[in-house]
PDB file of C-alpha atoms and ligand atoms in Angstrom:
ATOM      1  CA  MET U   1      -8.977  25.527   2.312  1.00  0.00           C
ATOM      2  CA  THR U   2     -11.684  25.432  -0.394  1.00  0.00           C
ATOM      3  CA  ASP U   3     -15.204  23.835  -0.955  1.00  0.00           C
ATOM      4  CA  THR U   4     -14.334  22.370  -4.122  1.00  0.00           C
ATOM      5  CA  PRO U   5     -11.224  19.900  -4.450  1.00  0.00           C
ATOM      6  CA  LEU U   6      -8.699  20.616  -7.203  1.00  0.00           C
ATOM      7  CA  ARG U   7      -8.706  17.710  -9.565  1.00  0.00           C
ATOM      8  CA  LEU U   8      -5.151  17.097 -10.646  1.00  0.00           C
ATOM      9  CA  ARG U   9      -4.131  13.921 -12.857  1.00  0.00           C
ATOM     10  CA  THR U  10      -0.407  14.653 -13.291  1.00  0.00           C
ATOM     11  CA  LEU U  11       2.598  14.789 -11.273  1.00  0.00           C
ATOM     12  CA  ALA U  12       3.982  17.772 -12.749  1.00  0.00           C
ATOM     13  CA  ASP U  13       0.441  19.724 -11.889  1.00  0.00           C
ATOM     14  CA  LEU U  14       0.464  18.139  -8.496  1.00  0.00           C
ATOM     15  CA  ARG U  15       3.979  19.330  -7.658  1.00  0.00           C
ATOM     16  CA  ALA U  16       3.383  22.834  -8.999  1.00  0.00           C
ATOM     17  CA  VAL U  17       0.308  23.158  -6.644  1.00  0.00           C
ATOM     18  CA  LEU U  18       1.746  21.567  -3.834  1.00  0.00           C
ATOM     19  CA  GLY U  19       5.118  23.329  -4.201  1.00  0.00           C
ATOM     20  CA  GLU U  20       3.405  27.037  -3.785  1.00  0.00           C
ATOM     21  CA  HIS U  21       1.696  25.690  -0.654  1.00  0.00           C
ATOM     22  CA  ARG U  22       5.039  24.139   0.846  1.00  0.00           C
ATOM     23  CA  ARG U  23       6.652  27.562   0.068  1.00  0.00           C
ATOM     24  CA  ALA U  24       3.824  29.560   1.989  1.00  0.00           C
ATOM     25  CA  GLY U  25       4.653  27.102   5.088  1.00  0.00           C
ATOM     26  CA  ARG U  26       1.553  25.076   4.920  1.00  0.00           C
ATOM     27  CA  ARG U  27       1.446  21.691   6.382  1.00  0.00           C
ATOM     28  CA  ILE U  28       0.199  18.815   3.879  1.00  0.00           C
ATOM     29  CA  GLY U  29      -2.042  16.083   4.991  1.00  0.00           C
ATOM     30  CA  PHE U  30      -2.652  12.781   2.789  1.00  0.00           C
ATOM     31  CA  VAL U  31      -4.937  10.017   2.478  1.00  0.00           C
ATOM     32  CA  PRO U  32      -4.257   7.571  -0.215  1.00  0.00           C
ATOM     33  CA  THR U  33      -7.613   5.650  -1.308  1.00  0.00           C
ATOM     34  CA  MET U  34      -8.787   3.311  -4.034  1.00  0.00           C
ATOM     35  CA  GLY U  35     -11.930   5.036  -4.327  1.00  0.00           C
ATOM     36  CA  ALA U  36     -15.220   3.617  -3.753  1.00  0.00           C
ATOM     37  CA  LEU U  37     -15.338   6.133  -0.626  1.00  0.00           C
ATOM     38  CA  HIS U  38     -17.323   5.372   2.378  1.00  0.00           C
ATOM     39  CA  ASP U  39     -17.735   6.872   5.930  1.00  0.00           C
ATOM     40  CA  GLY U  40     -14.586   4.700   7.054  1.00  0.00           C
ATOM     41  CA  HIS U  41     -12.548   7.159   4.370  1.00  0.00           C
ATOM     42  CA  VAL U  42     -14.563  10.216   5.215  1.00  0.00           C
ATOM     43  CA  SER U  43     -13.249  10.063   8.730  1.00  0.00           C
ATOM     44  CA  LEU U  44      -9.357   9.769   7.645  1.00  0.00           C
ATOM     45  CA  VAL U  45      -9.839  12.628   5.753  1.00  0.00           C
ATOM     46  CA  GLU U  46     -11.664  14.533   8.789  1.00  0.00           C
ATOM     47  CA  GLN U  47      -8.133  13.640  10.692  1.00  0.00           C
ATOM     48  CA  ALA U  48      -6.046  14.533   8.165  1.00  0.00           C
ATOM     49  CA  ARG U  49      -7.884  18.060   7.730  1.00  0.00           C
ATOM     50  CA  ALA U  50      -7.354  18.606  11.502  1.00  0.00           C
ATOM     51  CA  ALA U  51      -3.639  17.874  11.518  1.00  0.00           C
ATOM     52  CA  SER U  52      -2.830  19.988   8.198  1.00  0.00           C
ATOM     53  CA  ASP U  53      -3.345  23.087   6.215  1.00  0.00           C
ATOM     54  CA  VAL U  54      -4.133  21.387   3.113  1.00  0.00           C
ATOM     55  CA  THR U  55      -5.664  18.125   2.645  1.00  0.00           C
ATOM     56  CA  VAL U  56      -4.781  15.778  -0.543  1.00  0.00           C
ATOM     57  CA  ALA U  57      -6.690  12.648  -1.148  1.00  0.00           C
ATOM     58  CA  SER U  58      -5.601  10.351  -3.962  1.00  0.00           C
ATOM     59  CA  ILE U  59      -7.870   7.896  -5.924  1.00  0.00           C
ATOM     60  CA  PHE U  60      -5.861   5.311  -7.641  1.00  0.00           C
ATOM     61  CA  VAL U  61      -6.681   1.448  -8.033  1.00  0.00           C
ATOM     62  CA  ASN U  62      -3.535   0.178  -7.709  1.00  0.00           C
ATOM     63  CA  PRO U  63      -2.930  -2.741 -10.172  1.00  0.00           C
ATOM     64  CA  THR U  64       0.122  -4.197  -8.456  1.00  0.00           C
ATOM     65  CA  GLN U  65      -1.681  -5.022  -5.240  1.00  0.00           C
ATOM     66  CA  PHE U  66      -4.303  -7.420  -7.265  1.00  0.00           C
ATOM     67  CA  ALA U  67      -2.924 -11.071  -8.280  1.00  0.00           C
ATOM     68  CA  PRO U  68      -4.215 -12.268 -11.582  1.00  0.00           C
ATOM     69  CA  GLY U  69      -7.827 -13.611 -11.144  1.00  0.00           C
ATOM     70  CA  GLU U  70      -8.472 -10.809  -8.182  1.00  0.00           C
ATOM     71  CA  ASP U  71     -11.027  -8.338  -8.476  1.00  0.00           C
ATOM     72  CA  LEU U  72      -8.983  -5.430 -10.393  1.00  0.00           C
ATOM     73  CA  ASP U  73     -11.461  -5.176 -13.197  1.00  0.00           C
ATOM     74  CA  THR U  74     -14.510  -5.263 -11.016  1.00  0.00           C
ATOM     75  CA  TYR U  75     -13.456  -3.009  -8.359  1.00  0.00           C
ATOM     76  CA  PRO U  76     -16.104  -0.379  -7.593  1.00  0.00           C
ATOM     77  CA  ARG U  77     -14.998   2.820  -9.641  1.00  0.00           C
ATOM     78  CA  THR U  78     -17.283   5.522  -8.450  1.00  0.00           C
ATOM     79  CA  GLU U  79     -14.890   8.629  -9.230  1.00  0.00           C
ATOM     80  CA  GLU U  80     -17.721  11.336  -9.327  1.00  0.00           C
ATOM     81  CA  ALA U  81     -19.545  10.377  -6.145  1.00  0.00           C
ATOM     82  CA  ASP U  82     -16.279   9.970  -4.645  1.00  0.00           C
ATOM     83  CA  ILE U  83     -15.379  13.642  -5.504  1.00  0.00           C
ATOM     84  CA  THR U  84     -18.620  14.547  -4.177  1.00  0.00           C
ATOM     85  CA  ARG U  85     -17.765  13.156  -0.672  1.00  0.00           C
ATOM     86  CA  LEU U  86     -14.648  14.571  -0.848  1.00  0.00           C
ATOM     87  CA  ALA U  87     -15.744  18.167  -1.319  1.00  0.00           C
ATOM     88  CA  ALA U  88     -18.357  17.614   1.342  1.00  0.00           C
ATOM     89  CA  VAL U  89     -15.505  16.934   3.965  1.00  0.00           C
ATOM     90  CA  GLY U  90     -13.393  20.106   2.568  1.00  0.00           C
ATOM     91  CA  THR U  91     -10.588  18.032   0.573  1.00  0.00           C
ATOM     92  CA  ASP U  92      -8.368  20.589  -1.091  1.00  0.00           C
ATOM     93  CA  ILE U  93      -6.781  18.404  -3.808  1.00  0.00           C
ATOM     94  CA  VAL U  94      -7.980  15.069  -5.320  1.00  0.00           C
ATOM     95  CA  TYR U  95      -5.079  13.478  -6.916  1.00  0.00           C
ATOM     96  CA  LEU U  96      -6.057  11.110  -9.761  1.00  0.00           C
ATOM     97  CA  PRO U  97      -3.101   9.653 -11.434  1.00  0.00           C
ATOM     98  CA  THR U  98      -3.253   7.281 -14.354  1.00  0.00           C
ATOM     99  CA  VAL U  99      -1.245   4.079 -14.173  1.00  0.00           C
ATOM    100  CA  GLU U 100       1.461   5.519 -16.837  1.00  0.00           C
ATOM    101  CA  GLU U 101       1.831   8.214 -14.095  1.00  0.00           C
ATOM    102  CA  MET U 102       2.255   6.080 -11.108  1.00  0.00           C
ATOM    103  CA  TYR U 103       4.318   3.356 -13.073  1.00  0.00           C
ATOM    104  CA  PRO U 104       6.154   5.100 -15.921  1.00  0.00           C
ATOM    105  CA  SER U 105       6.594   2.332 -18.591  1.00  0.00           C
ATOM    106  CA  GLY U 106       9.785   0.231 -17.956  1.00  0.00           C
ATOM    107  CA  SER U 107       9.656   1.059 -13.932  1.00  0.00           C
ATOM    108  CA  VAL U 108      11.387  -1.606 -12.421  1.00  0.00           C
ATOM    109  CA  THR U 109      11.810  -0.296  -8.648  1.00  0.00           C
ATOM    110  CA  ASN U 110       9.742  -1.730  -6.223  1.00  0.00           C
ATOM    111  CA  VAL U 111       9.426  -1.786  -2.146  1.00  0.00           C
ATOM    112  CA  ARG U 112       9.576  -4.810   0.148  1.00  0.00           C
ATOM    113  CA  VAL U 113       8.698  -4.554   3.851  1.00  0.00           C
ATOM    114  CA  GLU U 114      10.425  -7.954   4.620  1.00  0.00           C
ATOM    115  CA  GLU U 115       8.866 -10.388   7.333  1.00  0.00           C
ATOM    116  CA  MET U 116       5.627  -8.338   8.401  1.00  0.00           C
ATOM    117  CA  SER U 117       4.581  -8.729   4.611  1.00  0.00           C
ATOM    118  CA  ASP U 118       4.811 -12.547   4.893  1.00  0.00           C
ATOM    119  CA  LEU U 119       2.348 -13.040   7.969  1.00  0.00           C
ATOM    120  CA  LEU U 120      -1.529 -13.107   8.249  1.00  0.00           C
ATOM    121  CA  ASP U 121      -2.939 -11.498   4.953  1.00  0.00           C
ATOM    122  CA  GLY U 122       0.715 -12.061   3.169  1.00  0.00           C
ATOM    123  CA  ILE U 123       0.136 -15.787   3.613  1.00  0.00           C
ATOM    124  CA  HIS U 124      -3.216 -15.594   1.553  1.00  0.00           C
ATOM    125  CA  ARG U 125      -2.282 -12.620  -0.616  1.00  0.00           C
ATOM    126  CA  PRO U 126       1.507 -13.080  -1.013  1.00  0.00           C
ATOM    127  CA  HIS U 127       1.703 -10.066  -3.602  1.00  0.00           C
ATOM    128  CA  PHE U 128      -0.460  -7.650  -1.930  1.00  0.00           C
ATOM    129  CA  PHE U 129       1.777  -5.696   0.670  1.00  0.00           C
ATOM    130  CA  TYR U 130       4.414  -5.670  -2.113  1.00  0.00           C
ATOM    131  CA  GLY U 131       2.231  -3.719  -4.154  1.00  0.00           C
ATOM    132  CA  VAL U 132       0.761  -1.449  -1.318  1.00  0.00           C
ATOM    133  CA  ALA U 133       4.270  -0.624  -0.195  1.00  0.00           C
ATOM    134  CA  THR U 134       5.435   0.172  -3.495  1.00  0.00           C
ATOM    135  CA  VAL U 135       2.181   2.467  -4.473  1.00  0.00           C
ATOM    136  CA  VAL U 136       2.433   4.214  -1.074  1.00  0.00           C
ATOM    137  CA  ALA U 137       6.085   5.000  -1.405  1.00  0.00           C
ATOM    138  CA  ARG U 138       5.712   6.189  -4.990  1.00  0.00           C
ATOM    139  CA  LEU U 139       2.522   8.640  -3.684  1.00  0.00           C
ATOM    140  CA  PHE U 140       4.646   9.908  -0.823  1.00  0.00           C
ATOM    141  CA  VAL U 141       7.385  11.062  -2.995  1.00  0.00           C
ATOM    142  CA  HIS U 142       4.682  12.536  -5.508  1.00  0.00           C
ATOM    143  CA  VAL U 143       2.611  14.239  -2.762  1.00  0.00           C
ATOM    144  CA  GLN U 144       5.503  14.577  -0.260  1.00  0.00           C
ATOM    145  CA  PRO U 145       3.001  15.040   2.791  1.00  0.00           C
ATOM    146  CA  ASP U 146       3.827  15.874   6.383  1.00  0.00           C
ATOM    147  CA  VAL U 147       1.528  13.720   7.751  1.00  0.00           C
ATOM    148  CA  SER U 148      -0.935  10.972   6.350  1.00  0.00           C
ATOM    149  CA  VAL U 149      -3.513   8.864   7.579  1.00  0.00           C
ATOM    150  CA  PHE U 150      -4.308   5.069   7.082  1.00  0.00           C
ATOM    151  CA  GLY U 151      -7.210   3.423   8.393  1.00  0.00           C
ATOM    152  CA  GLU U 152      -6.884   0.707  11.245  1.00  0.00           C
ATOM    153  CA  LYS U 153      -9.424  -1.590   9.800  1.00  0.00           C
ATOM    154  CA  ASP U 154      -6.094  -2.641   7.461  1.00  0.00           C
ATOM    155  CA  TYR U 155      -4.105  -2.948  10.630  1.00  0.00           C
ATOM    156  CA  GLN U 156      -1.391  -5.163   8.939  1.00  0.00           C
ATOM    157  CA  GLN U 157      -1.349  -2.512   5.976  1.00  0.00           C
ATOM    158  CA  LEU U 158      -0.895   0.406   8.671  1.00  0.00           C
ATOM    159  CA  GLN U 159       1.835  -1.194  10.461  1.00  0.00           C
ATOM    160  CA  ILE U 160       3.656  -2.212   7.496  1.00  0.00           C
ATOM    161  CA  ILE U 161       3.502   1.422   6.331  1.00  0.00           C
ATOM    162  CA  ARG U 162       4.645   2.666   9.507  1.00  0.00           C
ATOM    163  CA  ARG U 163       7.612   0.312   9.472  1.00  0.00           C
ATOM    164  CA  MET U 164       8.359   1.369   5.918  1.00  0.00           C
ATOM    165  CA  VAL U 165       8.250   5.093   6.696  1.00  0.00           C
ATOM    166  CA  ARG U 166      10.907   4.267   9.687  1.00  0.00           C
ATOM    167  CA  ASP U 167      13.170   2.187   7.573  1.00  0.00           C
ATOM    168  CA  LEU U 168      13.169   4.509   4.758  1.00  0.00           C
ATOM    169  CA  GLY U 169      13.414   7.404   6.663  1.00  0.00           C
ATOM    170  CA  PHE U 170      10.420   9.502   4.982  1.00  0.00           C
ATOM    171  CA  PRO U 171       9.675  12.785   7.074  1.00  0.00           C
ATOM    172  CA  ILE U 172       5.845  11.594   7.489  1.00  0.00           C
ATOM    173  CA  GLU U 173       3.752  11.326  10.638  1.00  0.00           C
ATOM    174  CA  VAL U 174       1.460   8.354   9.930  1.00  0.00           C
ATOM    175  CA  ILE U 175      -1.476   8.390  11.914  1.00  0.00           C
ATOM    176  CA  GLY U 176      -4.075   5.418  12.342  1.00  0.00           C
ATOM    177  CA  GLY U 177      -7.587   6.166  11.906  1.00  0.00           C
ATOM    178  CA  THR U 178     -10.060   4.257  13.911  1.00  0.00           C
ATOM    179  CA  THR U 179     -12.349   1.587  12.061  1.00  0.00           C
ATOM    180  CA  VAL U 180     -15.860   3.177  11.119  1.00  0.00           C
ATOM    181  CA  ARG U 181     -18.615   0.335  11.546  1.00  0.00           C
ATOM    182  CA  ASP U 182     -22.245  -0.015  10.457  1.00  0.00           C
ATOM    183  CA  ALA U 183     -24.815  -0.506  13.419  1.00  0.00           C
ATOM    184  CA  ASP U 184     -24.468  -4.174  13.652  1.00  0.00           C
ATOM    185  CA  GLY U 185     -20.886  -3.982  14.023  1.00  0.00           C
ATOM    186  CA  LEU U 186     -19.550  -4.698  10.503  1.00  0.00           C
ATOM    187  CA  ALA U 187     -16.271  -2.783   9.305  1.00  0.00           C
ATOM    188  CA  GLN U 188     -17.183  -0.485   6.378  1.00  0.00           C
ATOM    189  CA  SER U 189     -15.223  -1.557   3.569  1.00  0.00           C
ATOM    190  CA  SER U 190     -15.499  -0.741  -0.398  1.00  0.00           C
ATOM    191  CA  ARG U 191     -15.594  -4.466  -1.045  1.00  0.00           C
ATOM    192  CA  ASN U 192     -18.942  -4.689   1.539  1.00  0.00           C
ATOM    193  CA  THR U 193     -20.902  -3.849  -1.729  1.00  0.00           C
ATOM    194  CA  TYR U 194     -19.852  -7.414  -3.275  1.00  0.00           C
ATOM    195  CA  LEU U 195     -22.235  -8.990  -0.445  1.00  0.00           C
ATOM    196  CA  GLN U 196     -25.487 -10.599  -1.518  1.00  0.00           C
ATOM    197  CA  ALA U 197     -28.214  -9.477   1.118  1.00  0.00           C
ATOM    198  CA  GLU U 198     -28.454 -12.631   3.046  1.00  0.00           C
ATOM    199  CA  GLU U 199     -24.479 -12.647   3.086  1.00  0.00           C
ATOM    200  CA  ARG U 200     -24.668  -9.250   4.485  1.00  0.00           C
ATOM    201  CA  LEU U 201     -26.915 -10.390   7.283  1.00  0.00           C
ATOM    202  CA  LYS U 202     -24.389 -12.813   8.380  1.00  0.00           C
ATOM    203  CA  ALA U 203     -21.148 -10.902   7.883  1.00  0.00           C
ATOM    204  CA  ASN U 204     -21.062  -8.992  11.274  1.00  0.00           C
ATOM    205  CA  THR U 205     -20.398 -12.253  12.992  1.00  0.00           C
ATOM    206  CA  MET U 206     -16.555 -11.509  12.338  1.00  0.00           C
ATOM    207  CA  SER U 207     -16.377  -8.487  14.347  1.00  0.00           C
ATOM    208  CA  SER U 208     -18.435 -10.046  17.083  1.00  0.00           C
ATOM    209  CA  ALA U 209     -16.467 -13.014  17.319  1.00  0.00           C
ATOM    210  CA  LEU U 210     -13.110 -11.033  17.455  1.00  0.00           C
ATOM    211  CA  HIS U 211     -15.074  -8.546  20.073  1.00  0.00           C
ATOM    212  CA  ARG U 212     -15.635 -11.756  22.161  1.00  0.00           C
ATOM    213  CA  ALA U 213     -12.156 -12.706  21.691  1.00  0.00           C
ATOM    214  CA  ALA U 214     -10.480  -9.564  22.548  1.00  0.00           C
ATOM    215  CA  SER U 215     -12.515  -9.191  25.888  1.00  0.00           C
ATOM    216  CA  ARG U 216     -11.702 -12.887  26.945  1.00  0.00           C
ATOM    217  CA  ILE U 217      -7.848 -12.545  26.403  1.00  0.00           C
ATOM    218  CA  SER U 218      -8.264  -9.266  28.223  1.00  0.00           C
ATOM    219  CA  ILE U 219      -9.525 -10.997  31.155  1.00  0.00           C
ATOM    220  CA  GLY U 220      -6.966 -13.762  31.136  1.00  0.00           C
ATOM    221  CA  VAL U 221      -8.688 -16.622  29.006  1.00  0.00           C
ATOM    222  CA  PRO U 222      -5.709 -18.714  27.235  1.00  0.00           C
ATOM    223  CA  VAL U 223      -5.121 -17.215  23.684  1.00  0.00           C
ATOM    224  CA  ASP U 224      -5.747 -20.474  21.889  1.00  0.00           C
ATOM    225  CA  ASP U 225      -9.158 -21.017  23.747  1.00  0.00           C
ATOM    226  CA  ALA U 226     -10.210 -17.559  22.835  1.00  0.00           C
ATOM    227  CA  LEU U 227      -9.418 -18.045  19.360  1.00  0.00           C
ATOM    228  CA  GLY U 228     -10.431 -21.562  19.051  1.00  0.00           C
ATOM    229  CA  GLU U 229     -13.980 -20.170  20.101  1.00  0.00           C
ATOM    230  CA  ALA U 230     -13.799 -16.987  17.573  1.00  0.00           C
ATOM    231  CA  ARG U 231     -12.930 -19.726  14.781  1.00  0.00           C
ATOM    232  CA  VAL U 232     -15.994 -21.966  15.557  1.00  0.00           C
ATOM    233  CA  ARG U 233     -18.131 -18.657  15.726  1.00  0.00           C
ATOM    234  CA  ILE U 234     -17.132 -17.429  12.347  1.00  0.00           C
ATOM    235  CA  GLU U 235     -17.236 -21.012  10.444  1.00  0.00           C
ATOM    236  CA  ALA U 236     -20.752 -21.576  12.092  1.00  0.00           C
ATOM    237  CA  ALA U 237     -22.233 -18.308  10.855  1.00  0.00           C
ATOM    238  CA  GLY U 238     -21.795 -19.444   7.438  1.00  0.00           C
ATOM    239  CA  PHE U 239     -18.444 -18.007   6.329  1.00  0.00           C
ATOM    240  CA  ASP U 240     -17.002 -20.259   3.344  1.00  0.00           C
ATOM    241  CA  ARG U 241     -13.442 -20.171   4.345  1.00  0.00           C
ATOM    242  CA  LEU U 242     -11.409 -19.162   7.132  1.00  0.00           C
ATOM    243  CA  ASP U 243      -7.968 -17.735   6.517  1.00  0.00           C
ATOM    244  CA  TYR U 244      -6.790 -16.748   9.984  1.00  0.00           C
ATOM    245  CA  VAL U 245      -8.045 -15.882  13.294  1.00  0.00           C
ATOM    246  CA  SER U 246      -4.910 -14.472  15.151  1.00  0.00           C
ATOM    247  CA  ALA U 247      -3.614 -12.741  18.345  1.00  0.00           C
ATOM    248  CA  VAL U 248      -0.452 -10.623  17.624  1.00  0.00           C
ATOM    249  CA  ASP U 249       1.943  -8.434  18.853  1.00  0.00           C
ATOM    250  CA  PRO U 250       0.868  -4.915  17.653  1.00  0.00           C
ATOM    251  CA  ASP U 251       4.047  -3.784  16.437  1.00  0.00           C
ATOM    252  CA  SER U 252       5.774  -6.884  15.025  1.00  0.00           C
ATOM    253  CA  LEU U 253       2.619  -8.735  13.817  1.00  0.00           C
ATOM    254  CA  GLN U 254       4.044 -11.886  15.352  1.00  0.00           C
ATOM    255  CA  ASP U 255       1.653 -14.614  16.950  1.00  0.00           C
ATOM    256  CA  LEU U 256       1.063 -14.542  20.690  1.00  0.00           C
ATOM    257  CA  PRO U 257       2.136 -17.520  22.455  1.00  0.00           C
ATOM    258  CA  ASP U 258      -0.466 -19.857  23.996  1.00  0.00           C
ATOM    259  CA  GLY U 259      -1.684 -19.350  27.439  1.00  0.00           C
ATOM    260  CA  PRO U 260      -2.999 -16.282  29.549  1.00  0.00           C
ATOM    261  CA  ILE U 261      -1.020 -13.175  28.480  1.00  0.00           C
ATOM    262  CA  ALA U 262       0.946 -10.999  31.018  1.00  0.00           C
ATOM    263  CA  SER U 263      -1.212  -8.289  32.914  1.00  0.00           C
ATOM    264  CA  GLY U 264      -0.964  -4.888  31.057  1.00  0.00           C
ATOM    265  CA  PHE U 265       0.020  -6.226  27.719  1.00  0.00           C
ATOM    266  CA  VAL U 266      -1.763  -4.371  24.664  1.00  0.00           C
ATOM    267  CA  GLY U 267      -2.430  -6.699  21.429  1.00  0.00           C
ATOM    268  CA  ARG U 268      -4.501  -7.237  18.593  1.00  0.00           C
ATOM    269  CA  VAL U 269      -6.822  -9.834  17.373  1.00  0.00           C
ATOM    270  CA  LEU U 270      -7.302 -10.131  13.598  1.00  0.00           C
ATOM    271  CA  ALA U 271      -9.472 -12.447  11.142  1.00  0.00           C
ATOM    272  CA  ALA U 272      -9.868 -12.507   7.414  1.00  0.00           C
ATOM    273  CA  ALA U 273     -12.493 -15.048   5.979  1.00  0.00           C
ATOM    274  CA  TRP U 274     -14.500 -15.625   2.614  1.00  0.00           C
ATOM    275  CA  MET U 275     -18.360 -14.872   2.424  1.00  0.00           C
ATOM    276  CA  GLY U 276     -19.396 -16.146  -0.816  1.00  0.00           C
ATOM    277  CA  LYS U 277     -17.088 -13.924  -3.134  1.00  0.00           C
ATOM    278  CA  THR U 278     -15.940 -11.642  -0.870  1.00  0.00           C
ATOM    279  CA  ARG U 279     -13.140 -11.741   1.456  1.00  0.00           C
ATOM    280  CA  LEU U 280     -13.678  -9.674   4.585  1.00  0.00           C
ATOM    281  CA  ILE U 281     -10.759  -8.516   7.315  1.00  0.00           C
ATOM    282  CA  ASP U 282     -11.233  -7.164  10.619  1.00  0.00           C
ATOM    283  CA  ASN U 283      -9.339  -6.642  13.961  1.00  0.00           C
ATOM    284  CA  MET U 284      -9.571  -5.236  17.542  1.00  0.00           C
ATOM    285  CA  GLY U 285      -6.903  -4.187  20.052  1.00  0.00           C
ATOM    286  CA  PHE U 286      -7.190  -5.312  23.527  1.00  0.00           C
ATOM    287  CA  LYS U 287      -5.511  -4.692  26.902  1.00  0.00           C
ATOM    288  CA  ARG U 288      -4.776  -7.426  29.443  1.00  0.00           C
ATOM    289  CA  ALA U 289      -6.303  -5.955  32.825  1.00  0.00           C
TER     290      ALA U 289
HETATM  291  O1  LIG D   1      -6.199   0.855   1.559  1.00  0.00           O
HETATM  292  C1  LIG D   1      -6.175   1.113   0.511  1.00  0.00           C
HETATM  293  O2  LIG D   1      -7.168   1.776  -0.029  1.00  0.00           O
HETATM  294  C2  LIG D   1      -4.898   0.652  -0.589  1.00  0.00           C
HETATM  295  O3  LIG D   1      -4.427  -0.346   0.209  1.00  0.00           O
HETATM  296  C3  LIG D   1      -4.030   2.165  -0.548  1.00  0.00           C
HETATM  297  C4  LIG D   1      -3.436   2.342   0.745  1.00  0.00           C
HETATM  298  C5  LIG D   1      -4.648   3.244  -1.146  1.00  0.00           C
HETATM  299  C6  LIG D   1      -2.984   1.570  -1.404  1.00  0.00           C
HETATM  300  O4  LIG D   1      -3.176   1.228  -2.720  1.00  0.00           O
END
């Protein structure tokens, strides 16, 4: 609607502005972010814009999804550059709540999406999805969007949000945004800025290994063979620690059994590994021919 986004920092201001849009019958689209925006975020905002009349993006580095010792203090904070990017893509409102606004003092209400949060990344970052579900539920209550867009890059997060929306009955359409990749295949992520030059050169091995595993499973190679080769490739490329390489059911996120999978089955391969001090995740879909 506008060229310059309105910056709002309090729930009261957000409610007042969005209330008017809602009364005018406008559809509200929402992209939650932690800032440090890249082209992947821009494409999520473009999708939200296409699906709504008023586009809201939030920037909030959510403390509850970081464990002690993780990068909460050093997470890149680039508010002015982020707002310039959001303006360029036609965002109407940027919501910039404080920690107190999101977590009023004495607040003890949290959201846990059981089972799906304890797999894959949840094994290695047990706090993570509880923090994500809690903040996204709170943001949904603040913004009350009609539609919200989350990147497929964080596939487990996307599926957990979908499940939360279904379980709690939020009247929100959740759209998954396609992963935006650099020319060599590396999935764009705010944490890619942590990579040293020589690490960056090797980092795309994860996406190429996943791509090959997805292609091999889709032509009938047994799941364990395809994943085993991906593991070897990622480790040989100089990743320091491989947290997991898995092939899963795309909805339940449960591991697929070993062996060739049934014709027509649609699944997902996912991986997480450390390159120096940077933890990278990626995933790809496949369909068995
Ligand atoms: O994907 C992210 O940037 C965050 O996990 C989210 C969804 C904004 C919640 O803090």
